[in-house]
Amino acid sequence: MNSTILVTGGSGFIGSHTTVALQQAGYRVLILDNLCNSRLEVLSRIKKITGTEPGFVKADIRDSKALAAVFQSNRIAAVMHFAGLKAVGESNQQPLQYYDNNVNGSVQLLTVMKQAGVKVFVFSSSATVYGDPQRLPLTEDHPRSATNPYGHTKLVVEDILESLYKAEGDWRIARLRYFNPVGAHPSGLIGEAPQGTPNNLMPYVAQVAVGARPRLQIFGGDYNTADGTGVRDYIHVTDLAQGHVAALRYCEQMQDELLTVNLGTGKGYSVLEMVHAFEQASSKPIAYDIVGRRAGDIAACWADTTQAERKLGWRASKSIKEMCDDAWRWQVAPGSWA
Ligand SMILES: NC(=O)c1ccc[n+]([C@@H]2O[C@H](COP(=O)([O-])OP(=O)(O)OC[C@H]3O[C@@H](n4cnc5c(N)ncnc54)[C@H](O)[C@@H]3O)[C@@H](O)[C@H]2O)c1
């Protein structure tokens, strides 16, 4: 196979695990990343896992000239687009930065792709586009609504992709709606790198377990769920990475379709269930307080995975125990930047 998959944001959390999965599936990968939320060291870690260091270009997706040069000097067959900003709270404080990075950046990238005649595109969307669920499990035809600027950027890019596909039916586009990616590569060599206070539960819990933070605050103990805490569909990042390989293969062959699929496990776990699973994995007690609900949080959310199974022939296989074991291994690994 001599054509290359361009992976924007490929040195980040999900992009790096997907690069590993792509290389192991026989693809050549070129990462494009501005390193605003990742490290160059990821490249040598990927090489340790797969035996091959992916290509790398340090560039911003909003820099059309740099993008055009990449397409001119490489035979790019498809683009997987992970690059973007992802912190919900920050998006409320800095909406322009989020629209510029996530929406304008995607438009720049698609424009350069069109000029280069590369029309296979896999997009990192999010279950956040479903807003507050009207019914569970969430099917892909559930109405969409955004409750914050970050979610709105995902919704807008989904719409841009739909318009583009309607205008030019030769695009092969996958819109992948991730649920809650957690865990790390089982080697302990790559994983999540939260900067500042983690926004997500698992890295926060891991930092409490390792002693870097004193206690976990659980937002809301009075939701209409089995134990009163919020329920989410956690998916191991390596399962998610395999879902991308399956989506790419599907895109390579699909006809007359704009693919939209959920990537989740189809199972919900509460915050307390997750905390107890992490206590088992780490053999450390997790001190926590249950405090008031956080504005914008929903009670429960999990995926209907029928489409992913039927169309992609893919389903997540890793358990909550494996998610916690691998996150903990990464947390305490020498040389980890967790
Ligand atoms: N992690 C999650 O919980 C989650 C859930 C749903 C969707 N997503 C989406 O998946 C994608 C990847 O998420 P992640 O968790 O790996 O995040 P991440 O921050 O670890 O990775 C994103 C990467 O993109 C790079 N980047 C950001 N802006 C860029 C720009 N303008 N030009 C070039 N590179 C840029 C960053 O340096 C980073 O390496 C994002 O689009 C995110 O919104 C993530």
mmCIF file of C-alpha atoms and ligand atoms in Angstrom:
data_model
loop_
_atom_site.group_PDB
_atom_site.id
_atom_site.type_symbol
_atom_site.label_atom_id
_atom_site.label_comp_id
_atom_site.label_asym_id
_atom_site.label_seq_id
_atom_site.Cartn_x
_atom_site.Cartn_y
_atom_site.Cartn_z
ATOM 1 C CA MET A 1 0.000 0.000 0.000
ATOM 2 C CA ASN A 2 1.839 3.167 -1.031
ATOM 3 C CA SER A 3 -0.657 5.951 -0.497
ATOM 4 C CA THR A 4 -0.784 7.794 2.773
ATOM 5 C CA ILE A 5 -3.446 8.653 5.313
ATOM 6 C CA LEU A 6 -3.125 12.214 6.607
ATOM 7 C CA VAL A 7 -4.040 12.267 10.302
ATOM 8 C CA THR A 8 -4.616 15.794 11.598
ATOM 9 C CA GLY A 9 -4.226 15.995 15.367
ATOM 10 C CA GLY A 10 -2.433 12.649 15.144
ATOM 11 C CA SER A 11 -0.098 13.310 18.072
ATOM 12 C CA GLY A 12 -3.092 13.825 20.395
ATOM 13 C CA PHE A 13 -4.900 11.244 22.520
ATOM 14 C CA ILE A 14 -7.244 9.591 20.020
ATOM 15 C CA GLY A 15 -5.155 10.434 16.943
ATOM 16 C CA SER A 16 -2.032 8.705 18.312
ATOM 17 C CA HIS A 17 -3.929 5.499 19.129
ATOM 18 C CA THR A 18 -5.574 5.598 15.717
ATOM 19 C CA THR A 19 -2.171 6.077 14.069
ATOM 20 C CA VAL A 20 -1.024 2.884 15.795
ATOM 21 C CA ALA A 21 -4.127 1.020 14.576
ATOM 22 C CA LEU A 22 -3.738 2.342 11.014
ATOM 23 C CA GLN A 23 -0.073 1.353 10.854
ATOM 24 C CA GLN A 24 -0.843 -2.074 12.254
ATOM 25 C CA ALA A 25 -3.513 -2.436 9.558
ATOM 26 C CA GLY A 26 -0.880 -1.693 6.884
ATOM 27 C CA TYR A 27 -1.499 1.999 6.197
ATOM 28 C CA ARG A 28 1.206 4.627 5.930
ATOM 29 C CA VAL A 29 0.470 7.609 8.173
ATOM 30 C CA LEU A 30 1.469 11.261 7.978
ATOM 31 C CA ILE A 31 0.536 13.260 11.078
ATOM 32 C CA LEU A 32 -0.149 16.991 10.858
ATOM 33 C CA ASP A 33 -0.366 18.714 14.235
ATOM 34 C CA ASN A 34 0.494 22.123 15.674
ATOM 35 C CA LEU A 35 1.373 20.472 19.030
ATOM 36 C CA CYS A 36 -0.878 22.865 20.990
ATOM 37 C CA ASN A 37 -2.062 19.909 23.081
ATOM 38 C CA SER A 38 0.438 17.123 22.413
ATOM 39 C CA ARG A 39 4.134 16.261 22.291
ATOM 40 C CA LEU A 40 6.556 15.318 19.566
ATOM 41 C CA GLU A 41 7.769 12.463 21.749
ATOM 42 C CA VAL A 42 4.583 10.584 20.789
ATOM 43 C CA LEU A 43 6.231 9.753 17.451
ATOM 44 C CA SER A 44 9.039 7.682 18.978
ATOM 45 C CA ARG A 45 6.513 6.024 21.317
ATOM 46 C CA ILE A 46 4.416 5.016 18.291
ATOM 47 C CA LYS A 47 7.563 3.615 16.702
ATOM 48 C CA LYS A 48 8.223 1.531 19.835
ATOM 49 C CA ILE A 49 4.740 0.029 19.491
ATOM 50 C CA THR A 50 4.514 -0.496 15.731
ATOM 51 C CA GLY A 51 8.123 -0.537 14.558
ATOM 52 C CA THR A 52 7.489 2.437 12.249
ATOM 53 C CA GLU A 53 7.665 6.127 13.013
ATOM 54 C CA PRO A 54 4.810 7.977 11.304
ATOM 55 C CA GLY A 55 5.626 10.988 9.136
ATOM 56 C CA PHE A 56 5.115 14.313 10.856
ATOM 57 C CA VAL A 57 4.471 17.901 9.778
ATOM 58 C CA LYS A 58 4.201 20.642 12.381
ATOM 59 C CA ALA A 59 1.485 22.892 11.004
ATOM 60 C CA ASP A 60 -1.826 24.422 11.851
ATOM 61 C CA ILE A 61 -4.915 23.275 9.956
ATOM 62 C CA ARG A 62 -5.813 26.961 9.453
ATOM 63 C CA ASP A 63 -2.594 27.492 7.478
ATOM 64 C CA SER A 64 -3.778 26.782 3.923
ATOM 65 C CA LYS A 65 -0.330 27.238 2.393
ATOM 66 C CA ALA A 66 1.237 24.676 4.673
ATOM 67 C CA LEU A 67 -1.667 22.296 4.009
ATOM 68 C CA ALA A 68 -1.405 22.710 0.239
ATOM 69 C CA ALA A 69 2.314 21.940 0.401
ATOM 70 C CA VAL A 70 1.554 18.702 2.275
ATOM 71 C CA PHE A 71 -0.885 17.584 -0.406
ATOM 72 C CA GLN A 72 1.540 18.535 -3.168
ATOM 73 C CA SER A 73 4.436 16.548 -1.809
ATOM 74 C CA ASN A 74 2.596 13.432 -0.588
ATOM 75 C CA ARG A 75 0.187 10.977 -2.178
ATOM 76 C CA ILE A 76 -2.639 11.429 0.306
ATOM 77 C CA ALA A 77 -5.498 8.954 -0.136
ATOM 78 C CA ALA A 78 -7.683 10.064 2.770
ATOM 79 C CA VAL A 79 -7.777 12.423 5.725
ATOM 80 C CA MET A 80 -8.696 11.578 9.303
ATOM 81 C CA HIS A 81 -9.455 14.841 11.016
ATOM 82 C CA PHE A 82 -8.871 14.862 14.782
ATOM 83 C CA ALA A 83 -7.263 18.314 15.128
ATOM 84 C CA GLY A 84 -9.321 20.655 17.229
ATOM 85 C CA LEU A 85 -9.956 22.053 20.675
ATOM 86 C CA LYS A 86 -12.117 19.946 22.971
ATOM 87 C CA ALA A 87 -12.654 21.521 26.400
ATOM 88 C CA VAL A 88 -16.333 22.324 26.933
ATOM 89 C CA GLY A 89 -15.724 24.800 29.783
ATOM 90 C CA GLU A 90 -13.003 26.645 27.882
ATOM 91 C CA SER A 91 -15.293 26.879 24.851
ATOM 92 C CA ASN A 92 -17.732 28.899 26.963
ATOM 93 C CA GLN A 93 -14.926 31.329 27.856
ATOM 94 C CA GLN A 94 -13.298 31.501 24.423
ATOM 95 C CA PRO A 95 -15.969 30.804 21.809
ATOM 96 C CA LEU A 96 -14.170 32.599 18.961
ATOM 97 C CA GLN A 97 -11.074 30.478 19.427
ATOM 98 C CA TYR A 98 -13.233 27.346 19.261
ATOM 99 C CA TYR A 99 -15.147 28.390 16.136
ATOM 100 C CA ASP A 100 -11.908 29.477 14.471
ATOM 101 C CA ASN A 101 -10.007 26.287 15.284
ATOM 102 C CA ASN A 102 -12.755 23.730 14.856
ATOM 103 C CA VAL A 103 -15.002 25.234 12.189
ATOM 104 C CA ASN A 104 -12.730 27.549 10.210
ATOM 105 C CA GLY A 105 -9.900 25.009 10.499
ATOM 106 C CA SER A 106 -12.125 22.265 9.074
ATOM 107 C CA VAL A 107 -13.253 24.515 6.200
ATOM 108 C CA GLN A 108 -9.618 25.345 5.355
ATOM 109 C CA LEU A 109 -8.721 21.683 5.386
ATOM 110 C CA LEU A 110 -11.680 20.635 3.207
ATOM 111 C CA THR A 111 -10.938 23.453 0.751
ATOM 112 C CA VAL A 112 -7.345 22.324 0.300
ATOM 113 C CA MET A 113 -8.498 18.703 -0.020
ATOM 114 C CA LYS A 114 -10.929 19.691 -2.760
ATOM 115 C CA GLN A 115 -8.191 21.550 -4.620
ATOM 116 C CA ALA A 116 -5.958 18.500 -4.338
ATOM 117 C CA GLY A 117 -8.747 16.146 -5.433
ATOM 118 C CA VAL A 118 -8.640 14.150 -2.175
ATOM 119 C CA LYS A 119 -12.214 13.425 -1.146
ATOM 120 C CA VAL A 120 -12.164 10.756 1.547
ATOM 121 C CA PHE A 121 -12.720 12.319 4.966
ATOM 122 C CA VAL A 122 -13.234 10.844 8.428
ATOM 123 C CA PHE A 123 -14.398 13.370 11.001
ATOM 124 C CA SER A 124 -14.203 13.282 14.817
ATOM 125 C CA SER A 125 -17.671 14.263 15.893
ATOM 126 C CA SER A 126 -19.104 13.676 19.336
ATOM 127 C CA ALA A 127 -22.133 12.367 21.187
ATOM 128 C CA THR A 128 -22.385 15.901 22.527
ATOM 129 C CA VAL A 129 -24.312 16.760 19.321
ATOM 130 C CA TYR A 130 -27.303 14.889 20.790
ATOM 131 C CA GLY A 131 -27.692 17.421 23.617
ATOM 132 C CA ASP A 132 -29.977 16.229 26.425
ATOM 133 C CA PRO A 133 -31.249 12.779 25.299
ATOM 134 C CA GLN A 134 -34.970 12.482 24.641
ATOM 135 C CA ARG A 135 -34.636 8.692 24.584
ATOM 136 C CA LEU A 136 -31.953 6.067 25.222
ATOM 137 C CA PRO A 137 -30.015 4.426 23.735
ATOM 138 C CA LEU A 138 -29.051 7.219 21.356
ATOM 139 C CA THR A 139 -29.604 6.331 17.729
ATOM 140 C CA GLU A 140 -28.002 8.363 14.945
ATOM 141 C CA ASP A 141 -31.373 9.854 13.962
ATOM 142 C CA HIS A 142 -31.918 11.359 17.421
ATOM 143 C CA PRO A 143 -32.443 15.152 17.101
ATOM 144 C CA ARG A 144 -29.292 17.204 17.561
ATOM 145 C CA SER A 145 -28.824 20.280 19.730
ATOM 146 C CA ALA A 146 -25.766 21.958 21.159
ATOM 147 C CA THR A 147 -25.575 23.128 24.757
ATOM 148 C CA ASN A 148 -22.152 24.828 24.495
ATOM 149 C CA PRO A 149 -19.855 26.335 21.821
ATOM 150 C CA TYR A 150 -17.692 23.193 21.602
ATOM 151 C CA GLY A 151 -20.738 21.043 20.835
ATOM 152 C CA HIS A 152 -21.940 23.638 18.382
ATOM 153 C CA THR A 153 -18.650 23.500 16.457
ATOM 154 C CA LYS A 154 -19.158 19.739 16.014
ATOM 155 C CA LEU A 155 -22.741 20.233 14.915
ATOM 156 C CA VAL A 156 -21.769 22.933 12.409
ATOM 157 C CA VAL A 157 -18.970 20.850 10.894
ATOM 158 C CA GLU A 158 -21.384 17.905 10.579
ATOM 159 C CA ASP A 159 -23.718 20.232 8.641
ATOM 160 C CA ILE A 160 -20.899 21.551 6.457
ATOM 161 C CA LEU A 161 -20.029 17.970 5.550
ATOM 162 C CA GLU A 162 -23.638 17.248 4.659
ATOM 163 C CA SER A 163 -23.814 20.334 2.408
ATOM 164 C CA LEU A 164 -20.546 19.375 0.768
ATOM 165 C CA TYR A 165 -21.744 15.844 0.121
ATOM 166 C CA LYS A 166 -25.026 17.096 -1.326
ATOM 167 C CA ALA A 167 -23.154 19.455 -3.657
ATOM 168 C CA GLU A 168 -20.441 16.981 -4.660
ATOM 169 C CA GLY A 169 -21.527 13.363 -4.374
ATOM 170 C CA ASP A 170 -18.049 12.007 -5.053
ATOM 171 C CA TRP A 171 -16.925 12.798 -1.491
ATOM 172 C CA ARG A 172 -16.690 9.785 0.828
ATOM 173 C CA ILE A 173 -17.369 11.151 4.294
ATOM 174 C CA ALA A 174 -17.714 9.512 7.706
ATOM 175 C CA ARG A 175 -19.019 11.462 10.672
ATOM 176 C CA LEU A 176 -18.046 9.430 13.745
ATOM 177 C CA ARG A 177 -19.813 10.321 16.962
ATOM 178 C CA TYR A 178 -17.616 9.280 19.872
ATOM 179 C CA PHE A 179 -19.043 8.625 23.294
ATOM 180 C CA ASN A 180 -16.520 8.842 26.187
ATOM 181 C CA PRO A 181 -13.033 7.714 25.137
ATOM 182 C CA VAL A 182 -10.868 6.572 28.061
ATOM 183 C CA GLY A 183 -7.960 4.242 28.815
ATOM 184 C CA ALA A 184 -4.582 4.148 27.133
ATOM 185 C CA HIS A 185 -2.481 1.846 24.992
ATOM 186 C CA PRO A 186 -1.836 -1.396 26.969
ATOM 187 C CA SER A 187 1.925 -0.916 26.442
ATOM 188 C CA GLY A 188 1.813 2.116 28.783
ATOM 189 C CA LEU A 189 3.683 4.099 26.109
ATOM 190 C CA ILE A 190 0.926 6.490 24.976
ATOM 191 C CA GLY A 191 -2.177 7.863 26.627
ATOM 192 C CA GLU A 192 -4.110 10.981 27.473
ATOM 193 C CA ALA A 193 -2.250 14.172 28.395
ATOM 194 C CA PRO A 194 -4.631 16.528 30.147
ATOM 195 C CA GLN A 195 -3.279 20.039 30.613
ATOM 196 C CA GLY A 196 -4.262 21.753 33.850
ATOM 197 C CA THR A 197 -7.338 20.431 35.619
ATOM 198 C CA PRO A 198 -8.746 17.459 33.682
ATOM 199 C CA ASN A 199 -12.222 18.046 32.250
ATOM 200 C CA ASN A 200 -13.052 14.376 32.101
ATOM 201 C CA LEU A 201 -13.689 11.898 34.874
ATOM 202 C CA MET A 202 -11.095 9.187 34.178
ATOM 203 C CA PRO A 203 -7.947 11.368 34.075
ATOM 204 C CA TYR A 204 -9.189 13.204 37.168
ATOM 205 C CA VAL A 205 -9.739 9.941 39.054
ATOM 206 C CA ALA A 206 -6.303 8.723 37.941
ATOM 207 C CA GLN A 207 -4.699 11.889 39.321
ATOM 208 C CA VAL A 208 -6.486 11.434 42.660
ATOM 209 C CA ALA A 209 -5.348 7.793 42.803
ATOM 210 C CA VAL A 210 -1.726 8.769 42.173
ATOM 211 C CA GLY A 211 -1.897 11.506 44.845
ATOM 212 C CA ALA A 212 -1.625 14.495 42.478
ATOM 213 C CA ARG A 213 -5.076 15.734 43.541
ATOM 214 C CA PRO A 214 -6.613 15.350 46.994
ATOM 215 C CA ARG A 215 -10.241 14.456 46.209
ATOM 216 C CA LEU A 216 -12.669 13.940 43.364
ATOM 217 C CA GLN A 217 -15.737 16.140 43.144
ATOM 218 C CA ILE A 218 -18.700 14.259 41.742
ATOM 219 C CA PHE A 219 -21.130 16.712 40.185
ATOM 220 C CA GLY A 220 -24.653 15.604 41.077
ATOM 221 C CA GLY A 221 -25.807 12.700 43.225
ATOM 222 C CA ASP A 222 -29.504 13.203 42.614
ATOM 223 C CA TYR A 223 -29.903 12.272 38.962
ATOM 224 C CA ASN A 224 -32.590 9.796 37.980
ATOM 225 C CA THR A 225 -30.067 6.954 37.681
ATOM 226 C CA ALA A 226 -29.517 3.773 39.736
ATOM 227 C CA ASP A 227 -27.086 5.393 42.211
ATOM 228 C CA GLY A 228 -27.930 9.050 41.523
ATOM 229 C CA THR A 229 -24.662 9.867 39.701
ATOM 230 C CA GLY A 230 -24.359 10.568 35.969
ATOM 231 C CA VAL A 231 -24.142 7.648 33.544
ATOM 232 C CA ARG A 232 -21.898 7.640 30.451
ATOM 233 C CA ASP A 233 -20.846 5.238 27.717
ATOM 234 C CA TYR A 234 -17.087 4.842 28.245
ATOM 235 C CA ILE A 235 -15.149 3.360 25.346
ATOM 236 C CA HIS A 236 -11.544 2.154 25.385
ATOM 237 C CA VAL A 237 -9.444 4.375 23.119
ATOM 238 C CA THR A 238 -7.956 1.358 21.317
ATOM 239 C CA ASP A 239 -11.472 0.107 20.483
ATOM 240 C CA LEU A 240 -12.243 3.593 19.192
ATOM 241 C CA ALA A 241 -9.068 3.503 17.085
ATOM 242 C CA GLN A 242 -10.162 0.183 15.531
ATOM 243 C CA GLY A 243 -13.517 1.799 14.761
ATOM 244 C CA HIS A 244 -11.652 4.397 12.679
ATOM 245 C CA VAL A 245 -9.855 1.743 10.660
ATOM 246 C CA ALA A 246 -13.214 0.062 10.005
ATOM 247 C CA ALA A 247 -14.758 3.416 9.004
ATOM 248 C CA LEU A 248 -11.894 4.168 6.629
ATOM 249 C CA ARG A 249 -12.255 0.765 4.965
ATOM 250 C CA TYR A 250 -15.987 1.376 4.652
ATOM 251 C CA CYS A 251 -15.401 4.826 3.090
ATOM 252 C CA GLU A 252 -12.967 3.370 0.580
ATOM 253 C CA GLN A 253 -15.801 1.235 -0.805
ATOM 254 C CA MET A 254 -19.006 3.100 -0.102
ATOM 255 C CA GLN A 255 -21.306 4.472 -2.753
ATOM 256 C CA ASP A 256 -23.851 7.272 -2.469
ATOM 257 C CA GLU A 257 -23.810 7.638 1.256
ATOM 258 C CA LEU A 258 -22.859 10.089 3.949
ATOM 259 C CA LEU A 259 -21.889 7.820 6.826
ATOM 260 C CA THR A 260 -22.883 8.858 10.347
ATOM 261 C CA VAL A 261 -22.211 6.364 13.131
ATOM 262 C CA ASN A 262 -21.988 6.205 16.886
ATOM 263 C CA LEU A 263 -18.781 4.794 18.314
ATOM 264 C CA GLY A 264 -19.589 3.632 21.828
ATOM 265 C CA THR A 265 -20.039 0.360 23.670
ATOM 266 C CA GLY A 266 -23.803 0.580 24.120
ATOM 267 C CA LYS A 267 -23.407 0.258 27.907
ATOM 268 C CA GLY A 268 -23.649 2.983 30.508
ATOM 269 C CA TYR A 269 -21.633 3.138 33.731
ATOM 270 C CA SER A 270 -22.255 5.586 36.547
ATOM 271 C CA VAL A 271 -19.571 7.837 37.999
ATOM 272 C CA LEU A 272 -19.551 5.763 41.186
ATOM 273 C CA GLU A 273 -19.222 2.498 39.247
ATOM 274 C CA MET A 274 -16.276 3.998 37.385
ATOM 275 C CA VAL A 275 -14.671 5.228 40.616
ATOM 276 C CA HIS A 276 -14.972 1.782 42.210
ATOM 277 C CA ALA A 277 -13.566 0.084 39.084
ATOM 278 C CA PHE A 278 -10.606 2.473 39.226
ATOM 279 C CA GLU A 279 -10.058 1.706 42.912
ATOM 280 C CA GLN A 280 -9.797 -1.977 41.989
ATOM 281 C CA ALA A 281 -7.382 -1.284 39.124
ATOM 282 C CA SER A 282 -5.108 0.978 41.131
ATOM 283 C CA SER A 283 -5.529 -0.645 44.570
ATOM 284 C CA LYS A 284 -5.885 2.937 45.872
ATOM 285 C CA PRO A 285 -8.872 4.437 47.627
ATOM 286 C CA ILE A 286 -10.395 7.398 45.738
ATOM 287 C CA ALA A 287 -11.581 10.120 48.109
ATOM 288 C CA TYR A 288 -14.612 11.889 46.752
ATOM 289 C CA ASP A 289 -17.366 14.378 47.620
ATOM 290 C CA ILE A 290 -20.713 14.507 45.930
ATOM 291 C CA VAL A 291 -21.459 18.157 45.161
ATOM 292 C CA GLY A 292 -24.151 20.010 43.183
ATOM 293 C CA ARG A 293 -24.871 19.331 39.523
ATOM 294 C CA ARG A 294 -22.715 21.095 36.925
ATOM 295 C CA ALA A 295 -24.594 23.345 34.508
ATOM 296 C CA GLY A 296 -25.062 21.717 31.111
ATOM 297 C CA ASP A 297 -24.391 18.142 32.305
ATOM 298 C CA ILE A 298 -26.937 15.487 31.380
ATOM 299 C CA ALA A 299 -28.096 12.585 33.548
ATOM 300 C CA ALA A 300 -27.347 9.664 31.264
ATOM 301 C CA CYS A 301 -26.118 8.911 27.795
ATOM 302 C CA TRP A 302 -25.226 5.733 25.945
ATOM 303 C CA ALA A 303 -25.059 4.667 22.338
ATOM 304 C CA ASP A 304 -27.137 2.475 20.135
ATOM 305 C CA THR A 305 -24.350 0.600 18.343
ATOM 306 C CA THR A 306 -26.481 -1.182 15.719
ATOM 307 C CA GLN A 307 -25.277 0.955 12.795
ATOM 308 C CA ALA A 308 -21.606 0.564 13.667
ATOM 309 C CA GLU A 309 -22.008 -3.198 13.916
ATOM 310 C CA ARG A 310 -24.103 -3.538 10.770
ATOM 311 C CA LYS A 311 -22.189 -1.149 8.517
ATOM 312 C CA LEU A 312 -18.635 -1.284 9.814
ATOM 313 C CA GLY A 313 -18.654 -4.809 11.210
ATOM 314 C CA TRP A 314 -17.105 -3.252 14.304
ATOM 315 C CA ARG A 315 -17.960 -3.428 17.951
ATOM 316 C CA ALA A 316 -16.094 -2.359 21.063
ATOM 317 C CA SER A 317 -14.714 -5.322 22.979
ATOM 318 C CA LYS A 318 -12.836 -3.971 25.977
ATOM 319 C CA SER A 319 -14.308 -3.995 29.478
ATOM 320 C CA ILE A 320 -14.442 -1.268 32.068
ATOM 321 C CA LYS A 321 -11.691 -3.185 33.923
ATOM 322 C CA GLU A 322 -9.380 -3.010 30.901
ATOM 323 C CA MET A 323 -10.123 0.710 30.538
ATOM 324 C CA CYS A 324 -9.143 1.333 34.173
ATOM 325 C CA ASP A 325 -6.142 -1.044 34.155
ATOM 326 C CA ASP A 326 -4.682 0.613 31.050
ATOM 327 C CA ALA A 327 -5.355 4.167 32.261
ATOM 328 C CA TRP A 328 -3.619 3.328 35.544
ATOM 329 C CA ARG A 329 -0.643 1.686 33.800
ATOM 330 C CA TRP A 330 -0.224 4.893 31.742
ATOM 331 C CA GLN A 331 -0.655 7.092 34.823
ATOM 332 C CA VAL A 332 2.225 5.433 36.687
ATOM 333 C CA ALA A 333 4.471 4.494 33.748
ATOM 334 C CA PRO A 334 7.990 5.964 33.890
ATOM 335 C CA GLY A 335 8.119 8.672 31.209
ATOM 336 C CA SER A 336 4.353 9.155 31.176
ATOM 337 C CA TRP A 337 3.066 12.701 30.728
ATOM 338 C CA ALA A 338 -0.365 11.878 32.167
HETATM 339 N N1 LIG B 1 -11.509 12.985 23.999
HETATM 340 C C1 LIG B 1 -12.841 13.073 23.979
HETATM 341 O O1 LIG B 1 -13.507 12.899 24.999
HETATM 342 C C2 LIG B 1 -13.565 13.349 22.676
HETATM 343 C C3 LIG B 1 -14.923 13.023 22.553
HETATM 344 C C4 LIG B 1 -15.579 13.294 21.352
HETATM 345 C C5 LIG B 1 -14.897 13.884 20.295
HETATM 346 N N2 LIG B 1 -13.581 14.204 20.445
HETATM 347 C C6 LIG B 1 -12.883 14.851 19.332
HETATM 348 O O2 LIG B 1 -11.840 14.011 18.886
HETATM 349 C C7 LIG B 1 -10.741 14.795 18.409
HETATM 350 C C8 LIG B 1 -9.479 14.347 19.100
HETATM 351 O O3 LIG B 1 -9.633 14.485 20.511
HETATM 352 P P1 LIG B 1 -8.472 14.112 21.542
HETATM 353 O O4 LIG B 1 -9.133 13.702 22.800
HETATM 354 O O5 LIG B 1 -7.499 13.211 20.897
HETATM 355 O O6 LIG B 1 -7.834 15.557 21.759
HETATM 356 P P2 LIG B 1 -6.298 15.991 21.868
HETATM 357 O O7 LIG B 1 -6.300 17.394 22.331
HETATM 358 O O8 LIG B 1 -5.514 14.997 22.631
HETATM 359 O O9 LIG B 1 -5.837 15.928 20.329
HETATM 360 C C9 LIG B 1 -6.104 16.957 19.426
HETATM 361 C C10 LIG B 1 -4.823 17.265 18.674
HETATM 362 O O10 LIG B 1 -5.087 18.305 17.725
HETATM 363 C C11 LIG B 1 -4.003 19.242 17.761
HETATM 364 N N3 LIG B 1 -4.550 20.521 17.296
HETATM 365 C C12 LIG B 1 -5.503 21.302 17.887
HETATM 366 N N4 LIG B 1 -5.772 22.369 17.120
HETATM 367 C C13 LIG B 1 -4.994 22.263 16.015
HETATM 368 C C14 LIG B 1 -4.821 23.058 14.849
HETATM 369 N N5 LIG B 1 -5.492 24.199 14.689
HETATM 370 N N6 LIG B 1 -3.947 22.644 13.894
HETATM 371 C C15 LIG B 1 -3.245 21.494 14.055
HETATM 372 N N7 LIG B 1 -3.357 20.709 15.145
HETATM 373 C C16 LIG B 1 -4.225 21.084 16.106
HETATM 374 C C17 LIG B 1 -3.517 19.230 19.197
HETATM 375 O O11 LIG B 1 -2.170 19.640 19.340
HETATM 376 C C18 LIG B 1 -3.700 17.755 19.583
HETATM 377 O O12 LIG B 1 -2.526 16.998 19.301
HETATM 378 C C19 LIG B 1 -11.115 16.250 18.674
HETATM 379 O O13 LIG B 1 -11.631 16.804 17.494
HETATM 380 C C20 LIG B 1 -12.187 16.140 19.735
HETATM 381 O O14 LIG B 1 -13.078 17.233 19.693
HETATM 382 C C21 LIG B 1 -12.900 13.928 21.597
#
